[in-house]
Coordinates of C-alpha atoms in Angstrom, one line a residue:
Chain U
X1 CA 7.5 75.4 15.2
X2 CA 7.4 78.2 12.4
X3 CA 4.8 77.8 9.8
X4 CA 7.6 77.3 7.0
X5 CA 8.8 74.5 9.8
X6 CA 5.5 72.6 10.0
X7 CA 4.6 72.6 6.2
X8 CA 8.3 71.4 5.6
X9 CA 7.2 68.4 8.3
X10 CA 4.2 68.1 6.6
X11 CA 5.1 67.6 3.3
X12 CA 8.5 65.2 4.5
X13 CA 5.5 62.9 6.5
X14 CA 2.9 63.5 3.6
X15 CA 4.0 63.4 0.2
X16 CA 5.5 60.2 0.3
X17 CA 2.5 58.8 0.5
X18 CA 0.4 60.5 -2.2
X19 CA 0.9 57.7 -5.1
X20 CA -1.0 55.0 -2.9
X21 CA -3.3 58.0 -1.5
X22 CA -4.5 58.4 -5.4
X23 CA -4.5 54.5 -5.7
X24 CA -6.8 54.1 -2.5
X25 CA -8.7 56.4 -3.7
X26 CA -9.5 55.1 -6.9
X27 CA -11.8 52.6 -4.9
X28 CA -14.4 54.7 -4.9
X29 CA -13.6 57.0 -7.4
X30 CA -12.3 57.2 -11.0
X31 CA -10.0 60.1 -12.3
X32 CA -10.7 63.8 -11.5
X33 CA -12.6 62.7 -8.5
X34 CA -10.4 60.2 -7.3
X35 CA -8.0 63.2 -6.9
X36 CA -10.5 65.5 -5.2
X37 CA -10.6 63.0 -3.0
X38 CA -7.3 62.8 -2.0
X39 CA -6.7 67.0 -2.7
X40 CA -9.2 67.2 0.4
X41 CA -7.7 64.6 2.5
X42 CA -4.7 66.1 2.6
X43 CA -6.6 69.5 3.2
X44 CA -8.1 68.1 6.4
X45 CA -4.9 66.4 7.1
X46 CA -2.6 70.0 6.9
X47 CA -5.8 71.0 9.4
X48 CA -5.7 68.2 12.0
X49 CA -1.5 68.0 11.5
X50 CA -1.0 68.2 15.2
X51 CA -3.1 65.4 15.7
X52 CA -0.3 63.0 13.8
X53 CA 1.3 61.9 17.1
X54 CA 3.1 59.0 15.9
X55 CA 5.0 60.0 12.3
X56 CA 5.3 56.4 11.3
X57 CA 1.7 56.3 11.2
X58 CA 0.8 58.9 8.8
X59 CA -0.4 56.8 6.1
X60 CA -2.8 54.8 8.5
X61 CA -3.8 58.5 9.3
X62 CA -4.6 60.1 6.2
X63 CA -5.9 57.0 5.2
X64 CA -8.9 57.5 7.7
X65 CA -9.2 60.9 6.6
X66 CA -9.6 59.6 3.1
X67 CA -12.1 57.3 4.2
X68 CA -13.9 60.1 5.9
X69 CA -14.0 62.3 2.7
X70 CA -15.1 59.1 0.5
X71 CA -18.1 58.0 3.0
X72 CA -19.1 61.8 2.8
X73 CA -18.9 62.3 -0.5
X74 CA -20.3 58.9 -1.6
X75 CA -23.3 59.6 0.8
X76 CA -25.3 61.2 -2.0
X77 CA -24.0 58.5 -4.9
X78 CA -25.9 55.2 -5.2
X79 CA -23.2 52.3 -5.0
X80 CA -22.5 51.5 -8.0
X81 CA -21.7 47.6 -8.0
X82 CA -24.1 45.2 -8.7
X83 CA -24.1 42.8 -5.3
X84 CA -24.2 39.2 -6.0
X85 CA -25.5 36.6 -4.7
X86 CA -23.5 36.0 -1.6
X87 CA -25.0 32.1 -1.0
X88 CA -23.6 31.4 -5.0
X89 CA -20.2 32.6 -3.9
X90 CA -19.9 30.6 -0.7
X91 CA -21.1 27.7 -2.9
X92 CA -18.6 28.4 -5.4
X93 CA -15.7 28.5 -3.1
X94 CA -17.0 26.0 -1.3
X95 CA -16.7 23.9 -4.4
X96 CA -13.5 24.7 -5.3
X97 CA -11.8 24.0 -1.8
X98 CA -13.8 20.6 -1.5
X99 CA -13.0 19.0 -4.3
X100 CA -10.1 16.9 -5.3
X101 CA -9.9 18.1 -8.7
X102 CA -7.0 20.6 -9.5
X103 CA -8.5 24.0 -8.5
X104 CA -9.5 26.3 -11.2
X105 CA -8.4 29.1 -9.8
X106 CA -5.2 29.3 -11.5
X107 CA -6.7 29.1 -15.3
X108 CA -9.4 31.8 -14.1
X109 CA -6.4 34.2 -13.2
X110 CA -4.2 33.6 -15.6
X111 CA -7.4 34.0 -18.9
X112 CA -8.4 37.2 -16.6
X113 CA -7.1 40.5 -18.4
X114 CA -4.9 43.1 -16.4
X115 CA -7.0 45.3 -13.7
X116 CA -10.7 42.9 -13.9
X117 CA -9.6 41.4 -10.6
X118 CA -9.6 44.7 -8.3
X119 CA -12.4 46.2 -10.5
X120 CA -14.0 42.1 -9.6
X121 CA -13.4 43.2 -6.0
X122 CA -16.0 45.6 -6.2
X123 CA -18.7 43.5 -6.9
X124 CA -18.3 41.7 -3.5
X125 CA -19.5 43.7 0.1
X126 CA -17.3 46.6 0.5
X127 CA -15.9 45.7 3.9
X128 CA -14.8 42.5 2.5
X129 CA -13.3 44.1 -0.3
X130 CA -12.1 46.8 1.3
X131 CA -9.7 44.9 4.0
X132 CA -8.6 42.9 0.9
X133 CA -7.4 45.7 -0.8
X134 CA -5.9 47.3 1.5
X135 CA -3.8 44.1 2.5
X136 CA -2.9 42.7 -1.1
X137 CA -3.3 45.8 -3.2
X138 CA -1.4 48.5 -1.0
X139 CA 0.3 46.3 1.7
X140 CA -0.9 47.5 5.1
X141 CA -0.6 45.1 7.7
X142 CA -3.4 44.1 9.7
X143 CA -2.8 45.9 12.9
X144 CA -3.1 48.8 10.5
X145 CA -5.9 48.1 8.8
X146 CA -8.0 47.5 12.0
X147 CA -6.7 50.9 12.7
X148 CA -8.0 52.8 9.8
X149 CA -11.1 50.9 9.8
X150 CA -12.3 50.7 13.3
X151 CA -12.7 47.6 14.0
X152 CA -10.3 44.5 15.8
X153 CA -7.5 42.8 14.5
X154 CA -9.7 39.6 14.5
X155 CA -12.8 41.0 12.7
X156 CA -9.5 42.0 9.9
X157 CA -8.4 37.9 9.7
X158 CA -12.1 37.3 8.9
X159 CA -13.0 40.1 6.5
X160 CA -9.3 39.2 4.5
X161 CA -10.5 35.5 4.2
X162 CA -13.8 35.6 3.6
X163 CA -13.1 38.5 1.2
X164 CA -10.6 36.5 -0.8
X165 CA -12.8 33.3 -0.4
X166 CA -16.0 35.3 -2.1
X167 CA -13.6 36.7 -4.7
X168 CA -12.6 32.9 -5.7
X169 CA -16.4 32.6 -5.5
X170 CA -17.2 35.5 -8.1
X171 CA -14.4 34.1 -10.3
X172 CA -15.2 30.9 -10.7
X173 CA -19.6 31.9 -11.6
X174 CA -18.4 34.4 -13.5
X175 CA -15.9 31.5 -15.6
X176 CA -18.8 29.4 -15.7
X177 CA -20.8 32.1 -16.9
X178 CA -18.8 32.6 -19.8
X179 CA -18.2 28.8 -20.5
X180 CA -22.1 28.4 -20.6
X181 CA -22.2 31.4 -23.2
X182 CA -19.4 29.7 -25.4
X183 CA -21.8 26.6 -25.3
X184 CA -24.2 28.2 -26.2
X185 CA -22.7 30.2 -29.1
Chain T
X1 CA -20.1 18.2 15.7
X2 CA -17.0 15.9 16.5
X3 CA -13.9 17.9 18.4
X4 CA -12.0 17.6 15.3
X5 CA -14.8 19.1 13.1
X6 CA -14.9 22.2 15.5
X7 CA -10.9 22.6 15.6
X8 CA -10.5 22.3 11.7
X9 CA -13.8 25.2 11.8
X10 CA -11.4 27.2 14.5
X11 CA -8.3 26.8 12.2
X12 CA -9.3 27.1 8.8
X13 CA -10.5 30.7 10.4
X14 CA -6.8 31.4 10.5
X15 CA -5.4 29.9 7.4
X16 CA -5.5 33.7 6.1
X17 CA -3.5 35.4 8.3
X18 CA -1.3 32.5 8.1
X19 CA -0.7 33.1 4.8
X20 CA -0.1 36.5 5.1
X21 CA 2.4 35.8 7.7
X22 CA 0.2 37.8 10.6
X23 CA -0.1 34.6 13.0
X24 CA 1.8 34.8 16.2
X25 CA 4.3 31.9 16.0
X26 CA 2.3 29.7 18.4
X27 CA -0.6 30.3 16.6
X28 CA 1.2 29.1 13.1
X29 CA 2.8 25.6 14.4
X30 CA -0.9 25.1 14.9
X31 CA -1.7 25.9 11.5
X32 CA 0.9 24.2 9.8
X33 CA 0.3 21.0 12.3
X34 CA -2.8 21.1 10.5
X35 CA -2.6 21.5 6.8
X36 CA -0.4 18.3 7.0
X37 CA -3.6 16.1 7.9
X38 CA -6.2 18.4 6.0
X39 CA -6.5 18.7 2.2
X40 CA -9.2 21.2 2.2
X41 CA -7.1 23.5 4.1
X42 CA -4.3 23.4 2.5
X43 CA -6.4 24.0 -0.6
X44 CA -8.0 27.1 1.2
X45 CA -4.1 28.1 1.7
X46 CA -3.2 28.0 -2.2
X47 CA -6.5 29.8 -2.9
X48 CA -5.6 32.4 -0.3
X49 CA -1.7 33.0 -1.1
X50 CA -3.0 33.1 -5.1
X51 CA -5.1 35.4 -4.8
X52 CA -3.2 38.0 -2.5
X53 CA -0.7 37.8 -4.9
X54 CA -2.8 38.1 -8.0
X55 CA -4.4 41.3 -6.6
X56 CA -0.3 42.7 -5.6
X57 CA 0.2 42.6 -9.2
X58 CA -3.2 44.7 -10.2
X59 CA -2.1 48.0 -11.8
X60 CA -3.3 51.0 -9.6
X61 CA -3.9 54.7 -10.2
X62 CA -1.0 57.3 -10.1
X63 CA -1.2 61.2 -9.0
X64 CA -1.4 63.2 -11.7
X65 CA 1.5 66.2 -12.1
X66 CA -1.4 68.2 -10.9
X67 CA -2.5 67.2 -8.3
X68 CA 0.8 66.7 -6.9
X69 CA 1.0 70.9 -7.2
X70 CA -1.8 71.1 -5.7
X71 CA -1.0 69.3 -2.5
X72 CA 2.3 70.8 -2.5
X73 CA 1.0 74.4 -2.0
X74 CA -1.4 73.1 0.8
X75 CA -0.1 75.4 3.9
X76 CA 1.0 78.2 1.6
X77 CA 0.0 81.8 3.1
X78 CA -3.6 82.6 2.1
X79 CA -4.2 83.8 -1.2
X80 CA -6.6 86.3 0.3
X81 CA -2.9 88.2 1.3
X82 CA -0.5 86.8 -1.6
X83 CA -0.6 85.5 -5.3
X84 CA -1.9 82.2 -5.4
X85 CA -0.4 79.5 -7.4
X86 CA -3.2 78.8 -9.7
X87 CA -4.4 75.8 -11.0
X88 CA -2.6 75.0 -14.8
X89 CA -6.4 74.4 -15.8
X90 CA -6.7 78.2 -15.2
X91 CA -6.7 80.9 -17.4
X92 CA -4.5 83.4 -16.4
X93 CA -7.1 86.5 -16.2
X94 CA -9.6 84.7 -14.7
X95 CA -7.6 83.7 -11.9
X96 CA -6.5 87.3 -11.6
X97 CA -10.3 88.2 -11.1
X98 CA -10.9 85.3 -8.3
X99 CA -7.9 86.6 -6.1
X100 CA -9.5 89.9 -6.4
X101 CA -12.9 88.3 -5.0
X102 CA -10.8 86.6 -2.4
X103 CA -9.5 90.0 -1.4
X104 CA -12.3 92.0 -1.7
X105 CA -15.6 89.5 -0.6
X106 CA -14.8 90.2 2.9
X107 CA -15.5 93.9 3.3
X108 CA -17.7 93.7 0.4
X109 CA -20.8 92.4 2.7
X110 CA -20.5 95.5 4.8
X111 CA -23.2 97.0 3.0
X112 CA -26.6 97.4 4.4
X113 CA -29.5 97.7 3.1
X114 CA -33.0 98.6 3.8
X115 CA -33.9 99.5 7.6
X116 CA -32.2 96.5 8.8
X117 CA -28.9 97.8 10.8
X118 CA -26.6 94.6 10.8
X119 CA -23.7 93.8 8.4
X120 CA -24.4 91.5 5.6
X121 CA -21.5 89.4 6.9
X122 CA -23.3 88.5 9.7
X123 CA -26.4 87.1 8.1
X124 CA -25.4 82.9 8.6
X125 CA -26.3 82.7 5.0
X126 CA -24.0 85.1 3.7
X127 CA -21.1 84.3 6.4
X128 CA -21.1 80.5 5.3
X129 CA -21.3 81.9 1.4
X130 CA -18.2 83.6 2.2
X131 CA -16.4 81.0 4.1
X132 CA -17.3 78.2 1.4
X133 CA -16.2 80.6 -1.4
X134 CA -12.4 81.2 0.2
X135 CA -12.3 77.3 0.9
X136 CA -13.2 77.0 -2.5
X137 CA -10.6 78.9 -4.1
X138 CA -8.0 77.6 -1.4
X139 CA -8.3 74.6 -3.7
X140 CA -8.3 76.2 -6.6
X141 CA -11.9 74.8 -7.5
X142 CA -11.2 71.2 -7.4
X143 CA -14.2 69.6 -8.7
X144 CA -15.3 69.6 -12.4
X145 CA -18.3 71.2 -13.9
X146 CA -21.1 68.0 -13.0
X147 CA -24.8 69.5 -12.6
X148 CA -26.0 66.1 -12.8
X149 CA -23.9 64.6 -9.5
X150 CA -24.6 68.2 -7.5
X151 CA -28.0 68.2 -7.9
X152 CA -28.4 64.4 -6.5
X153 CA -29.9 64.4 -3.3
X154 CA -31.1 68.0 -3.2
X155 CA -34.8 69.1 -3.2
X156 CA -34.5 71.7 -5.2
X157 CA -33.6 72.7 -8.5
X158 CA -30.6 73.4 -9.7
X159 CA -30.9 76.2 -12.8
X160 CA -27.8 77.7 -14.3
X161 CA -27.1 81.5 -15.2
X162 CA -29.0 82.2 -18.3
X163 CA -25.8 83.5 -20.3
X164 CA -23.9 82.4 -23.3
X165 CA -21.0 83.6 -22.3
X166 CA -20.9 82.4 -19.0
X167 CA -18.8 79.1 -19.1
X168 CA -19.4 76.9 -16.1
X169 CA -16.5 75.2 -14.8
X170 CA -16.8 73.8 -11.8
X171 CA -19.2 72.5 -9.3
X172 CA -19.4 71.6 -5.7
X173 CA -21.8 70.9 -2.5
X174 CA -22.1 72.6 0.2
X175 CA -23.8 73.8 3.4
X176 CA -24.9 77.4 3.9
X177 CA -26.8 78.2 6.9
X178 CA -26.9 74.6 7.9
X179 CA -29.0 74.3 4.6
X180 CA -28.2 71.9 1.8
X181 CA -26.9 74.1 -1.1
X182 CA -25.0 73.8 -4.1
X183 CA -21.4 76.5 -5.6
X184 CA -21.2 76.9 -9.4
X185 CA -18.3 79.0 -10.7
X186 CA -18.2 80.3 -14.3
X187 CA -16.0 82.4 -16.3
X188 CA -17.6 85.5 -17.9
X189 CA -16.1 88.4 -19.8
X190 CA -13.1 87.7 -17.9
X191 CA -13.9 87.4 -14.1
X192 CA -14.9 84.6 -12.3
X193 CA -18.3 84.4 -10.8
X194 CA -19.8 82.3 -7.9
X195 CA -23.3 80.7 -7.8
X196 CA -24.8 79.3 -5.0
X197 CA -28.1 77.5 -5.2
X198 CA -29.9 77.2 -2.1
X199 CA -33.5 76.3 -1.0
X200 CA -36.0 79.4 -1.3
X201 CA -37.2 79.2 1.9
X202 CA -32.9 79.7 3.3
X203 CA -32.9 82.6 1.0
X204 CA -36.4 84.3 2.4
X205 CA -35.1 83.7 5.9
X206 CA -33.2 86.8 6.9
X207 CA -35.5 90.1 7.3
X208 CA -33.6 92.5 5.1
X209 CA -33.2 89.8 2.2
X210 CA -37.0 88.7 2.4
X211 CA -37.7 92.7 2.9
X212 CA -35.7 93.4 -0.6
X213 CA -37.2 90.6 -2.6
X214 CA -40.9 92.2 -1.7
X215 CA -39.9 95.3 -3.2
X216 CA -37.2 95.0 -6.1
X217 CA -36.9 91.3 -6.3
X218 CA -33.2 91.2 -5.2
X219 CA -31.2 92.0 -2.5
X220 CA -28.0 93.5 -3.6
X221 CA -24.5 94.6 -1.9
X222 CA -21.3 96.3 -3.1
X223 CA -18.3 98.0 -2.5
X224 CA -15.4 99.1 -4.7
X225 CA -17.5 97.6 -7.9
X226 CA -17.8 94.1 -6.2
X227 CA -20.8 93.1 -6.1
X228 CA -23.0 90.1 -4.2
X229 CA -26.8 89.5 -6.2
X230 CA -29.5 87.3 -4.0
X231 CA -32.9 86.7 -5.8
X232 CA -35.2 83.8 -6.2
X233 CA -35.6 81.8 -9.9
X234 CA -36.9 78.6 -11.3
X235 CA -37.9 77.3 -7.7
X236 CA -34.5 78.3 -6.2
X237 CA -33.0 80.9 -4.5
X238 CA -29.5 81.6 -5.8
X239 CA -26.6 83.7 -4.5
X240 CA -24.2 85.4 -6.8
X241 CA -20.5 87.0 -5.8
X242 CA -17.8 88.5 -8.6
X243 CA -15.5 90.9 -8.9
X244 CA -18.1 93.1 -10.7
X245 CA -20.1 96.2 -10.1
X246 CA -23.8 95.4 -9.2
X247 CA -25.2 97.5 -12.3
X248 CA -22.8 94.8 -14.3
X249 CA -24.2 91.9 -11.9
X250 CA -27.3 92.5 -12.4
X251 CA -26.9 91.1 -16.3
X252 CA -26.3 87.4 -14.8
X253 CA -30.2 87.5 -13.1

């Protein structure tokens, strides 16, 4: 294949993807660096292009090559979410599935402004989080999210579940929070 | 634990993955058997489907009409033999300057110094300099100017050319001679210029540099009025290339 020939097959396989490239990578970056991100995935990517056997599985691909660049580059930044209380959010959830009441999930989401629900994502543990968005936020199956993460198909069910479970968790302290402030004010 | 206790615990496992449509059809009669006799499942079902659908509508980020340039000349011929496309950010002249470093910093490092016999180039410190420069411009200098975020994690200082005029635009980390280190570029009087930072010790190690910093306090190389500046300051050693004579250079120390 001619160079002109590969970069043409590159781009055809590659581009498409680059709006949810920028969106995954705005899960560990913001902005400018969210881009350099990508910009060196798909460096690496153009490098390791013969490795992309299967061409319906080039976002999977450069999605592991973004996660590379992210885990290298984060490896110097402190994480910057503030991890809660994982026993409160099980009791949380817990709560709300046990109970007879109406759930309150629906009043949470709907008083919760655009965007606070990913950036709430953040504040649970990343592989959690990270299975969820990649299922609910950019659409991968599961098959293909075991695939860019490592690990097996099961270990995805759990991680999705339990992710979305201590999500409910964090929304429902985090409502009661605020109803205690408005108490108190 | 009764057996139905420990089949609602293996179930409610999948009540995910049922929502989400990723049960094998077997697998979701099972499911669905059970939500009809199990309240808190089906609860766990709405809570599930709500909240994947919630986070489908989140707003995400979009590519900038920059960065989509920028991945679209990935693959193009090496700048080091054609024009390169700059980066919009770019001024015109000083990208003019860089592809002139990018040209020249290869042979540039062919010049020896002192009584030690082997090219500059081949000194791991100075190969790795090189390499990390042309990878650099290949992306046009991607990062922004951040000394606070390139200095985390390394145990040395990080001190900046002492110029007014020289405008700092971008900063990076690297690896030179297997030795954390961190790029600066500037812009000054025109040209672009390329710091490294890098531990004193990395910069002591090769003979001919350590031999050169005993007696003048730099080492120096050039060829065709480009110029490559290695000295020690503040607690660091640094490493300077640019399209520049040395005499010119030398200003920047």
């Amino acid at each position: 294949m001619s160079a002109q020939a590969k970069r043409a097959r590159f781009q055809s396989l590659t581009l498409p993807h680059l709006n949810r490239m920028v969106a995954l990578a705005s899960r560990w970056a913001d902005g400018h660096e969210a881009e350099d991100y990508v910009q060196e995935a798909y460096a690496r990517a153009w490098v390791a292009f013969g490795q992309l056997r299967d061409p319906d599985a080039a976002f999977p691909w450069l999605c592991q090559i973004l996660r590379a660049v992210a885990s290298e580059r984060r490896r110097t930044h402190a994480r910057r979410q503030d991890l809660l209380f994982i026993g409160e959010l099980d009791a949380a959830h817990e709560e709300m599935v046990a109970s007879d009441a109406p759930s309150p999930l629906d009043d949470l989401l709907a008083r919760l402004e655009v965007g606070r629900l990913r950036e709430a994502l953040r504040s649970i543990p990343d592989e959690f989080a990270e299975a969820v968005e990649l299922h609910d936020v950019h659409g991968l199956k599961y098959r293909e999210i075991a695939k860019i993460t490592s690990v097996p198909i099961g270990t995805v069910m759990s991680r999705i579940s339990r992710g979305r479970q201590l999500l409910a968790g964090l929304l429902a302290v985090a409502g009661e929070t605020r109803a205690k402030r408005g108490v108190a004010s | 634990m009764t057996e139905a206790t420990l089949e609602h615990a293996r179930l409610q496992e999948l009540v995910a993955p049922f929502a989400d449509g990723e049960l094998p059809p077997d697998a979701a009669r099972l499911v669905q058997e059970h939500l009809r006799t199990c309240a808190r499942c089906r609860r766990e079902l709405a809570l599930q489907q709500e909240l994947a659908r919630a986070l489908s509508w989140e707003p995400v980020a979009r590519p900038s009409d920059d960065l989509r340039r920028r991945i679209e000349q990935i693959g193009q011929p090496s700048p080091l033999r054609e024009p390169f496309r700059w980066n919009t950010r770019w001024m015109a002249a000083a990208a003019a300057a860089l592809v002139a470093i990018g040209a020249s910093v290869g042979t540039l490092l062919r010049e020896r110094r002192g009584s030690f016999d082997r090219p500059v180039a081949q000194i791991p410190m100075f190969r790795d300099a090189i390499a990390d420069c042309h990878r650099a411009m290949a992306r046009n200098f991607p990062r922004k100017a951040d000394l606070q975020a390139v200095g985390e994690g390394l145990q040395f200082p990080i001190p900046t050319l002492d110029q007014p005029d020289a405008e700092l635009f971008s900063t990076w980390k690297t690896t030179l001679a297997g030795s954390p280190a961190a790029g600066l570029a500037y812009h000054w009087r025109g040209i672009v210029v390329v710091q490294y930072v890098v531990p004193t010790e990395l910069i002591r190690r090769p003979p001919e540099v350590r031999q050169a910093l005993r007696g003048s306090g730099f080492f120096a190389a050039s060829e065709q009025g480009q110029g490559i500046l290695a000295f020690l300051a503040h607690g660091s050693g640094t490493l300077l290339v640019a399209n520049a004579p040395l005499e010119e250079l030398k200003r920047l120390m």
